[in-house]
Short mmCIF file of C-alpha atoms and ligand atoms in Angstrom, two decimals:
data_model
loop_
_atom_site.label_atom_id
_atom_site.label_comp_id
_atom_site.label_asym_id
_atom_site.label_seq_id
_atom_site.Cartn_x
_atom_site.Cartn_y
_atom_site.Cartn_z
CA UNK B 1143 13.82 -8.02 -15.53
CA UNK B 1144 10.15 -6.29 -15.35
CA UNK B 1145 7.63 -6.69 -13.02
CA UNK B 1146 4.27 -6.74 -12.66
CA UNK B 1147 3.38 -5.24 -8.96
CA UNK B 1148 -0.19 -5.26 -7.53
CA UNK B 1149 0.11 -3.14 -4.23
CA UNK B 1150 -3.03 -2.71 -1.79
CA UNK B 1151 -3.12 0.53 0.11
CA UNK B 1152 -1.19 2.09 -2.57
CA UNK B 1153 -1.85 5.87 -2.13
CA UNK B 1154 -0.77 5.59 1.92
CA UNK B 1155 2.17 6.08 4.28
CA UNK B 1156 4.72 3.28 2.90
CA UNK B 1157 2.32 2.55 0.23
CA UNK B 1158 3.65 5.55 -2.58
CA UNK B 1159 6.89 5.55 -0.84
CA UNK B 1160 6.78 1.64 -2.33
CA UNK B 1161 5.28 2.31 -5.36
CA UNK B 1162 7.86 5.43 -6.00
CA UNK B 1163 10.97 2.58 -5.80
CA UNK B 1164 9.23 -0.14 -7.85
CA UNK B 1165 8.06 3.57 -10.76
CA UNK B 1166 12.29 3.84 -10.97
CA UNK B 1167 12.90 0.40 -11.11
CA UNK B 1168 11.13 0.72 -14.23
CA UNK B 1169 8.49 -1.81 -13.59
CA UNK B 1170 4.94 -2.09 -14.06
CA UNK B 1171 2.82 -1.20 -11.05
CA UNK B 1172 -0.56 -1.67 -10.00
CA UNK B 1173 -1.59 0.29 -6.99
CA UNK B 1174 -4.91 -0.33 -5.39
CA UNK B 1175 -6.60 1.81 -2.35
CA UNK B 1176 -9.80 3.01 -1.28
CA UNK B 1177 -8.62 6.75 -0.35
CA UNK B 1178 -10.13 5.49 3.59
CA UNK B 1179 -6.52 6.04 4.70
CA UNK B 1180 -4.79 6.73 1.77
CA UNK B 1181 -4.54 10.08 0.23
CA UNK B 1182 -4.66 11.06 -3.67
CA UNK B 1183 -1.77 13.18 -3.08
CA UNK B 1184 0.55 11.03 -2.17
CA UNK B 1185 0.96 9.58 -5.67
CA UNK B 1186 -0.09 13.11 -7.06
CA UNK B 1187 3.83 12.34 -9.24
CA UNK B 1188 3.86 9.62 -9.89
CA UNK B 1189 -0.24 9.31 -12.49
CA UNK B 1190 2.26 10.80 -14.99
CA UNK B 1191 4.23 7.36 -15.02
CA UNK B 1192 3.46 5.07 -18.04
CA UNK B 1193 3.88 1.79 -15.86
CA UNK B 1194 1.79 3.19 -13.21
CA UNK B 1195 -2.00 2.79 -12.26
CA UNK B 1196 -4.22 3.70 -10.23
CA UNK B 1197 -7.49 2.07 -8.84
CA UNK B 1198 -9.63 3.35 -6.76
CA UNK B 1199 -11.38 0.65 -5.09
CA UNK B 1200 -11.33 -1.29 -2.21
CA UNK B 1201 -10.02 -5.46 -2.22
CA UNK B 1202 -13.35 -5.97 -0.91
CA UNK B 1203 -14.53 -5.87 -4.91
CA UNK B 1204 -14.30 -9.57 -5.65
CA UNK B 1205 -14.17 -8.86 -9.15
CA UNK B 1206 -11.92 -6.28 -9.56
CA UNK B 1207 -9.43 -7.93 -7.06
CA UNK B 1208 -9.70 -10.87 -9.54
CA UNK B 1209 -8.96 -9.25 -12.80
CA UNK B 1210 -5.78 -7.41 -11.29
CA UNK B 1211 -4.78 -10.25 -9.54
CA UNK B 1212 -4.85 -12.43 -12.41
CA UNK B 1213 -1.96 -9.18 -14.20
CA UNK B 1214 0.33 -9.50 -11.37
CA UNK B 1215 3.58 -10.95 -10.24
CA UNK B 1216 3.94 -10.34 -7.57
CA UNK B 1217 1.02 -8.59 -4.58
CA UNK B 1218 2.40 -7.24 -1.58
CA UNK B 1219 -0.36 -6.23 0.64
CA UNK B 1220 -0.39 -3.34 2.69
CA UNK B 1221 -3.83 -2.74 2.59
CA UNK B 1222 -5.53 -2.45 5.70
CA UNK B 1223 -7.09 -0.18 9.38
CA UNK B 1224 -4.21 1.08 10.43
CA UNK B 1225 -3.62 3.39 13.53
CA UNK B 1226 -3.47 3.03 17.10
CA UNK B 1227 -5.89 5.56 16.92
CA UNK B 1228 -8.49 4.46 14.24
CA UNK B 1229 -8.36 1.29 16.08
CA UNK B 1230 -9.99 2.01 19.24
CA UNK B 1231 -12.35 4.00 17.79
CA UNK B 1232 -13.66 1.73 14.99
CA UNK B 1233 -12.85 -1.91 16.28
CA UNK B 1234 -15.38 -3.39 14.06
CA UNK B 1235 -13.88 -1.76 10.85
CA UNK B 1236 -10.49 -3.03 11.74
CA UNK B 1237 -10.99 -7.07 12.22
CA UNK B 1238 -13.77 -6.34 8.76
CA UNK B 1239 -10.79 -5.13 6.65
CA UNK B 1240 -7.86 -6.92 7.85
CA UNK B 1241 -9.22 -10.66 8.23
CA UNK B 1242 -11.25 -10.56 5.75
CA UNK B 1243 -9.41 -8.04 2.89
CA UNK B 1244 -6.33 -10.26 3.33
CA UNK B 1245 -8.20 -14.18 2.64
CA UNK B 1246 -9.93 -11.94 0.10
CA UNK B 1247 -5.94 -11.31 -1.75
CA UNK B 1248 -4.68 -14.71 0.08
CA UNK B 1249 -7.60 -16.75 -2.31
CA UNK B 1250 -7.21 -14.46 -5.02
CA UNK B 1251 -3.66 -14.62 -5.66
CA UNK B 1252 -3.31 -18.55 -5.00
CA UNK B 1253 -5.53 -18.69 -7.92
CA UNK B 1254 -2.73 -17.05 -10.20
CA UNK B 1255 0.40 -18.80 -8.39
CA UNK B 1256 0.82 -14.70 -7.48
CA UNK B 1257 3.69 -13.94 -5.14
CA UNK B 1258 1.99 -12.78 -1.94
CA UNK B 1259 4.32 -10.02 0.64
CA UNK B 1260 2.00 -9.55 3.89
CA UNK B 1261 2.28 -6.37 5.33
CA UNK B 1262 1.99 -7.20 9.48
CA UNK B 1263 3.31 -5.80 12.50
CA UNK B 1264 5.34 -5.76 15.74
CA UNK B 1265 2.06 -5.47 17.39
CA UNK B 1266 1.94 -9.54 17.54
CA UNK B 1267 4.47 -9.30 19.80
CA UNK B 1268 2.06 -7.98 22.19
CA UNK B 1269 2.66 -7.09 25.72
CA UNK B 1270 6.19 -9.64 25.12
CA UNK B 1271 8.41 -8.08 27.09
CA UNK B 1272 12.18 -10.46 25.89
CA UNK B 1273 13.03 -7.73 23.73
CA UNK B 1274 13.97 -7.63 20.75
CA UNK B 1275 11.72 -9.50 19.25
CA UNK B 1276 12.69 -12.38 17.26
CA UNK B 1277 10.38 -13.72 14.61
CA UNK B 1278 9.76 -17.09 16.38
CA UNK B 1279 9.32 -15.84 20.22
CA UNK B 1280 5.81 -16.08 21.80
CA UNK B 1281 2.89 -13.11 21.08
CA UNK B 1282 1.15 -12.41 24.69
CA UNK B 1283 -1.69 -10.86 22.83
CA UNK B 1284 -3.83 -9.01 25.81
CA UNK B 1285 -7.64 -9.38 26.94
CA UNK B 1286 -9.78 -9.62 24.27
CA UNK B 1287 -12.19 -6.74 26.34
CA UNK B 1288 -9.17 -4.41 25.30
CA UNK B 1289 -10.35 -3.10 21.15
CA UNK B 1290 -5.88 -2.79 21.20
CA UNK B 1291 -5.40 -6.23 20.93
CA UNK B 1292 -7.53 -6.87 17.47
CA UNK B 1293 -5.66 -5.42 15.96
CA UNK B 1294 -3.02 -7.21 17.45
CA UNK B 1295 -5.16 -10.44 16.96
CA UNK B 1296 -6.54 -9.26 13.44
CA UNK B 1297 -2.36 -9.22 11.87
CA UNK B 1298 -1.63 -12.41 13.91
CA UNK B 1299 -5.15 -13.94 12.04
CA UNK B 1300 -3.34 -12.50 8.45
CA UNK B 1301 -0.25 -14.30 9.04
CA UNK B 1302 -1.56 -17.58 9.47
CA UNK B 1303 -3.18 -17.32 7.16
CA UNK B 1304 -0.79 -16.59 4.90
CA UNK B 1305 1.71 -19.43 6.16
CA UNK B 1306 -1.29 -21.27 6.10
CA UNK B 1307 -1.76 -20.62 2.05
CA UNK B 1308 1.96 -21.52 1.98
CA UNK B 1309 2.22 -25.10 3.67
CA UNK B 1310 -0.97 -26.47 1.61
CA UNK B 1311 -1.34 -25.21 -1.48
CA UNK B 1312 2.14 -23.88 -1.91
CA UNK B 1313 1.11 -19.94 -2.41
CA UNK B 1314 4.84 -18.46 -2.23
CA UNK B 1315 3.55 -15.63 0.36
CA UNK B 1316 6.19 -13.49 2.94
CA UNK B 1317 5.18 -12.52 5.95
CA UNK B 1318 6.36 -8.98 7.50
CA UNK B 1319 6.15 -7.28 10.42
CA UNK B 1320 6.54 -4.16 10.19
CA UNK B 1321 7.60 -1.82 13.54
CA UNK B 1322 7.38 1.17 13.62
CA UNK B 1323 7.88 3.54 9.79
CA UNK B 1324 8.81 7.42 10.02
CA UNK B 1325 9.17 9.76 7.48
CA UNK B 1326 7.96 12.32 4.34
CA UNK B 1327 3.80 11.91 4.01
CA UNK B 1328 2.68 9.86 6.76
CA UNK B 1329 -0.16 11.09 9.02
CA UNK B 1330 -0.47 11.92 12.70
CA UNK B 1331 -4.24 11.66 12.10
CA UNK B 1332 -4.55 8.13 13.02
CA UNK B 1333 -1.89 8.59 16.65
CA UNK B 1334 0.80 8.33 14.89
CA UNK B 1335 3.79 10.10 17.03
CA UNK B 1336 6.05 11.23 15.33
CA UNK B 1337 4.24 13.52 12.67
CA UNK B 1338 2.14 14.89 15.61
CA UNK B 1339 5.18 15.67 17.81
CA UNK B 1340 6.22 17.38 14.48
CA UNK B 1341 3.52 19.10 13.28
CA UNK B 1342 3.26 20.27 17.74
CA UNK B 1343 6.54 21.61 17.63
CA UNK B 1344 6.19 23.54 14.52
CA UNK B 1345 3.03 25.23 16.19
CA UNK B 1346 4.36 25.80 18.92
CA UNK B 1347 1.97 23.58 20.71
CA UNK B 1348 2.11 21.85 23.43
CA UNK B 1349 3.37 17.53 22.52
CA UNK B 1350 1.21 15.53 24.35
CA UNK B 1351 3.03 12.79 25.33
CA UNK B 1352 1.06 9.58 26.77
CA UNK B 1353 1.55 7.85 30.00
CA UNK B 1354 5.19 9.07 31.63
CA UNK B 1355 6.59 8.57 28.25
CA UNK B 1356 8.85 5.90 29.18
CA UNK B 1357 8.04 3.76 26.87
CA UNK B 1358 10.35 3.28 24.54
CA UNK B 1359 10.17 2.31 20.21
CA UNK B 1360 12.90 2.12 17.53
CA UNK B 1361 11.37 4.33 14.33
CA UNK B 1362 12.61 3.39 10.66
CA UNK B 1363 13.04 5.37 8.25
CA UNK B 1364 10.61 4.44 5.18
CA UNK B 1365 12.71 4.10 2.56
CA UNK B 1366 15.10 1.40 4.71
CA UNK B 1367 11.51 -0.47 4.56
CA UNK B 1368 11.17 -0.07 1.33
CA UNK B 1369 14.26 -1.02 0.50
CA UNK B 1370 13.68 -4.49 2.52
CA UNK B 1371 10.65 -5.37 1.03
CA UNK B 1372 11.97 -4.80 -2.66
CA UNK B 1373 14.56 -7.28 -1.36
CA UNK B 1374 11.61 -9.20 0.11
CA UNK B 1375 10.14 -9.63 -2.86
CA UNK B 1376 13.66 -10.72 -5.11
CA UNK B 1377 14.44 -13.55 -2.41
CA UNK B 1378 13.58 -16.78 -3.37
CA UNK B 1379 14.62 -17.76 0.61
CA UNK B 1380 12.40 -15.58 2.14
CA UNK B 1381 8.89 -17.65 0.96
CA UNK B 1382 7.00 -19.05 4.09
CA UNK B 1383 9.17 -17.22 6.34
CA UNK B 1384 8.56 -14.59 8.60
CA UNK B 1385 11.13 -11.18 8.86
CA UNK B 1386 10.67 -8.17 11.71
CA UNK B 1387 11.39 -4.79 9.85
CA UNK B 1388 12.43 -1.78 11.66
CA UNK B 1389 15.73 -0.33 13.19
CA UNK B 1390 17.31 -0.77 16.50
CA UNK B 1391 17.76 2.72 17.55
CA UNK B 1392 15.29 2.54 20.79
CA UNK B 1393 14.34 5.86 22.23
CA UNK B 1394 12.04 6.63 24.99
CA UNK B 1395 8.57 8.97 23.92
CA UNK B 1396 9.41 11.60 26.29
CA UNK B 1397 12.99 11.91 25.01
CA UNK B 1398 11.83 12.25 21.24
CA UNK B 1399 9.75 14.74 22.20
CA UNK B 1400 12.55 15.93 23.64
CA UNK B 1401 15.05 15.50 20.24
CA UNK B 1402 12.11 16.84 18.33
CA UNK B 1403 12.19 19.88 20.13
CA UNK B 1404 16.16 20.95 19.43
CA UNK B 1405 16.02 19.61 15.90
CA UNK B 1406 13.20 22.78 15.76
CA UNK B 1407 14.26 24.38 17.83
CA UNK B 1408 10.38 25.28 19.43
CA UNK B 1409 9.61 27.13 22.32
CA UNK B 1410 7.21 24.00 23.08
CA UNK B 1411 6.72 22.83 25.79
CA UNK B 1412 5.92 18.50 26.88
CA UNK B 1413 2.48 17.76 28.79
CA UNK B 1414 2.03 14.52 29.94
CA UNK B 1415 -1.30 12.90 29.16
CA UNK B 1416 -3.17 9.72 31.09
CA UNK B 1417 -3.50 6.99 28.55
CA UNK B 1418 -7.27 6.79 29.55
CA UNK B 1419 -7.67 10.21 27.86
CA UNK B 1420 -6.00 9.95 24.90
CA UNK B 1421 -7.52 6.73 24.24
CA UNK B 1422 -10.14 4.83 25.78
CA UNK B 1423 -10.00 3.56 29.75
CA UNK B 1424 -7.91 0.57 30.71
CA UNK B 1425 -6.20 1.15 27.75
CA UNK B 1426 -2.73 -0.84 27.53
CA UNK B 1427 0.01 -0.28 26.17
CA UNK B 1428 3.85 -1.68 25.34
CA UNK B 1429 6.79 -0.28 27.53
CA UNK B 1430 10.22 -1.45 25.27
CA UNK B 1431 9.23 -2.24 21.61
CA UNK B 1432 12.36 -3.51 19.96
CA UNK B 1433 13.11 -5.98 16.84
CA UNK B 1434 15.88 -8.49 16.44
CA UNK B 1435 17.34 -7.96 12.85
CA UNK B 1436 19.00 -10.94 12.77
CA UNK B 1437 17.05 -12.97 10.58
CA UNK B 1438 16.25 -10.59 7.62
CA UNK B 1439 19.85 -9.72 7.80
CA UNK B 1440 21.34 -13.03 7.39
CA UNK B 1441 18.79 -13.07 3.80
CA UNK B 1442 19.22 -9.35 2.70
CA UNK B 1443 22.58 -7.93 4.61
CA UNK B 1444 19.65 -5.35 5.39
CA UNK B 1445 21.01 -2.48 7.89
CA UNK B 1446 19.43 1.33 8.78
CA UNK B 1447 20.50 3.64 6.47
CA UNK B 1448 19.23 6.34 7.67
CA UNK B 1449 19.76 7.23 11.35
CA UNK B 1450 16.80 8.54 13.91
CA UNK B 1451 17.82 12.51 13.29
CA UNK B 1452 18.31 12.34 9.36
CA UNK B 1453 14.71 10.53 9.37
CA UNK B 1454 13.88 13.58 12.03
CA UNK B 1455 14.53 16.06 10.08
CA UNK B 1456 13.37 14.49 6.59
CA UNK B 1457 9.39 14.75 8.06
CA UNK B 1458 10.77 18.55 10.00
CA UNK B 1459 11.45 19.55 6.35
CA UNK B 1460 8.65 18.63 5.28
CA UNK B 1461 6.16 19.25 7.81
CA UNK B 1462 7.35 23.18 7.37
CA UNK B 1463 7.15 23.20 3.85
CA UNK B 1464 3.43 22.11 3.96
CA UNK B 1465 2.79 25.00 7.61
N1 UDP Z 1815 2.16 8.46 21.74
C1 UDP Z 1815 2.31 9.62 22.87
N2 UDP Z 1815 1.68 10.99 22.11
C2 UDP Z 1815 1.03 11.14 20.66
C3 UDP Z 1815 0.89 9.61 20.29
C4 UDP Z 1815 1.72 8.87 20.31
O1 UDP Z 1815 2.89 9.88 23.74
O2 UDP Z 1815 0.16 11.85 20.15
C5 UDP Z 1815 2.58 7.47 22.52
C6 UDP Z 1815 2.17 5.72 22.70
O3 UDP Z 1815 1.78 6.25 23.42
C7 UDP Z 1815 2.79 5.54 21.91
C8 UDP Z 1815 3.75 5.62 21.21
O4 UDP Z 1815 4.14 7.26 21.10
O5 UDP Z 1815 3.28 5.27 23.17
C9 UDP Z 1815 4.26 5.70 19.22
O6 UDP Z 1815 2.73 5.73 19.21
P1 UDP Z 1815 2.17 5.21 18.50
O7 UDP Z 1815 1.25 5.20 18.03
O8 UDP Z 1815 3.20 6.23 16.84
O9 UDP Z 1815 2.69 3.82 17.24
P2 UDP Z 1815 2.43 2.60 18.17
O10 UDP Z 1815 3.95 2.04 18.36
O11 UDP Z 1815 2.02 2.76 19.29
O12 UDP Z 1815 1.64 1.49 17.50
#
């Protein structure tokens, strides 16, 4: 059955891949994006499709959001302030966009009974040290004096809001906690490590590893993440629940830099930069970040279709073609 999807942040990194998949499936797709961090070129090829429409507007425009929601069955809410760099540099914008934006989407969806999938983040686990992170683990957020935690807190508020709309009004809400996601068209402009390292390696510049490089992450391919989103949006038992979405292939950031140098055949070396210089004084990073994906595996049979090396090679090929 053809469904009508409204994708907020539809021209962002995950948004544009999601729009492509849904359009390919023959669904009716409307993307709304204010292009603050999204880019028109991400959705350029889609604009000719008769089942795709792009609206350049902020989700804070209540009239437009109301009109688009009234025509949607499912809203996938990806619009948010993204990137640790941006978040540290502009905390007011981060809090406003993430909290007020999500409240606007939920209140409007509630008027029309749309299903809403909310994009949250592994940041909500904060400084939690018992990896892998399970959805019902405690959230250990750092002090309010550090801007980084404003992002984690804003996403936690989004989750509380979404689950509150579900419990209080019966609005069908699903919360998705994305872990690090990589793929074509992700920009390094807002701090994401993989596109930054790949560009540095291809240009023969030093790869800048922040801190000692022993911190770890798991990088999921955007194709796997998008497939999980689509399946969750279709599954009735996902409603009212929180799901981790990510890869379990763990790598240190120094190991990632070495892998990218090897895969690109670059002559670049690795340079360590203290966190204080990379971000802001007192910056706190997560030492390990690994999701438990048992819950999403049980519900939709989620598993990674792409290894880290395969994903990195795709990103390298893409970045090479753009240089
Ligand atoms: N990082 C790095 N060099 C960069 C960008 C990021 O060493 O140019 C590190 C960052 O400090 C973190 C990890 O790579 O430990 C992942 O950073 P990213 O911003 O991609 O995602 P995060 O997991 O922090 O949200």
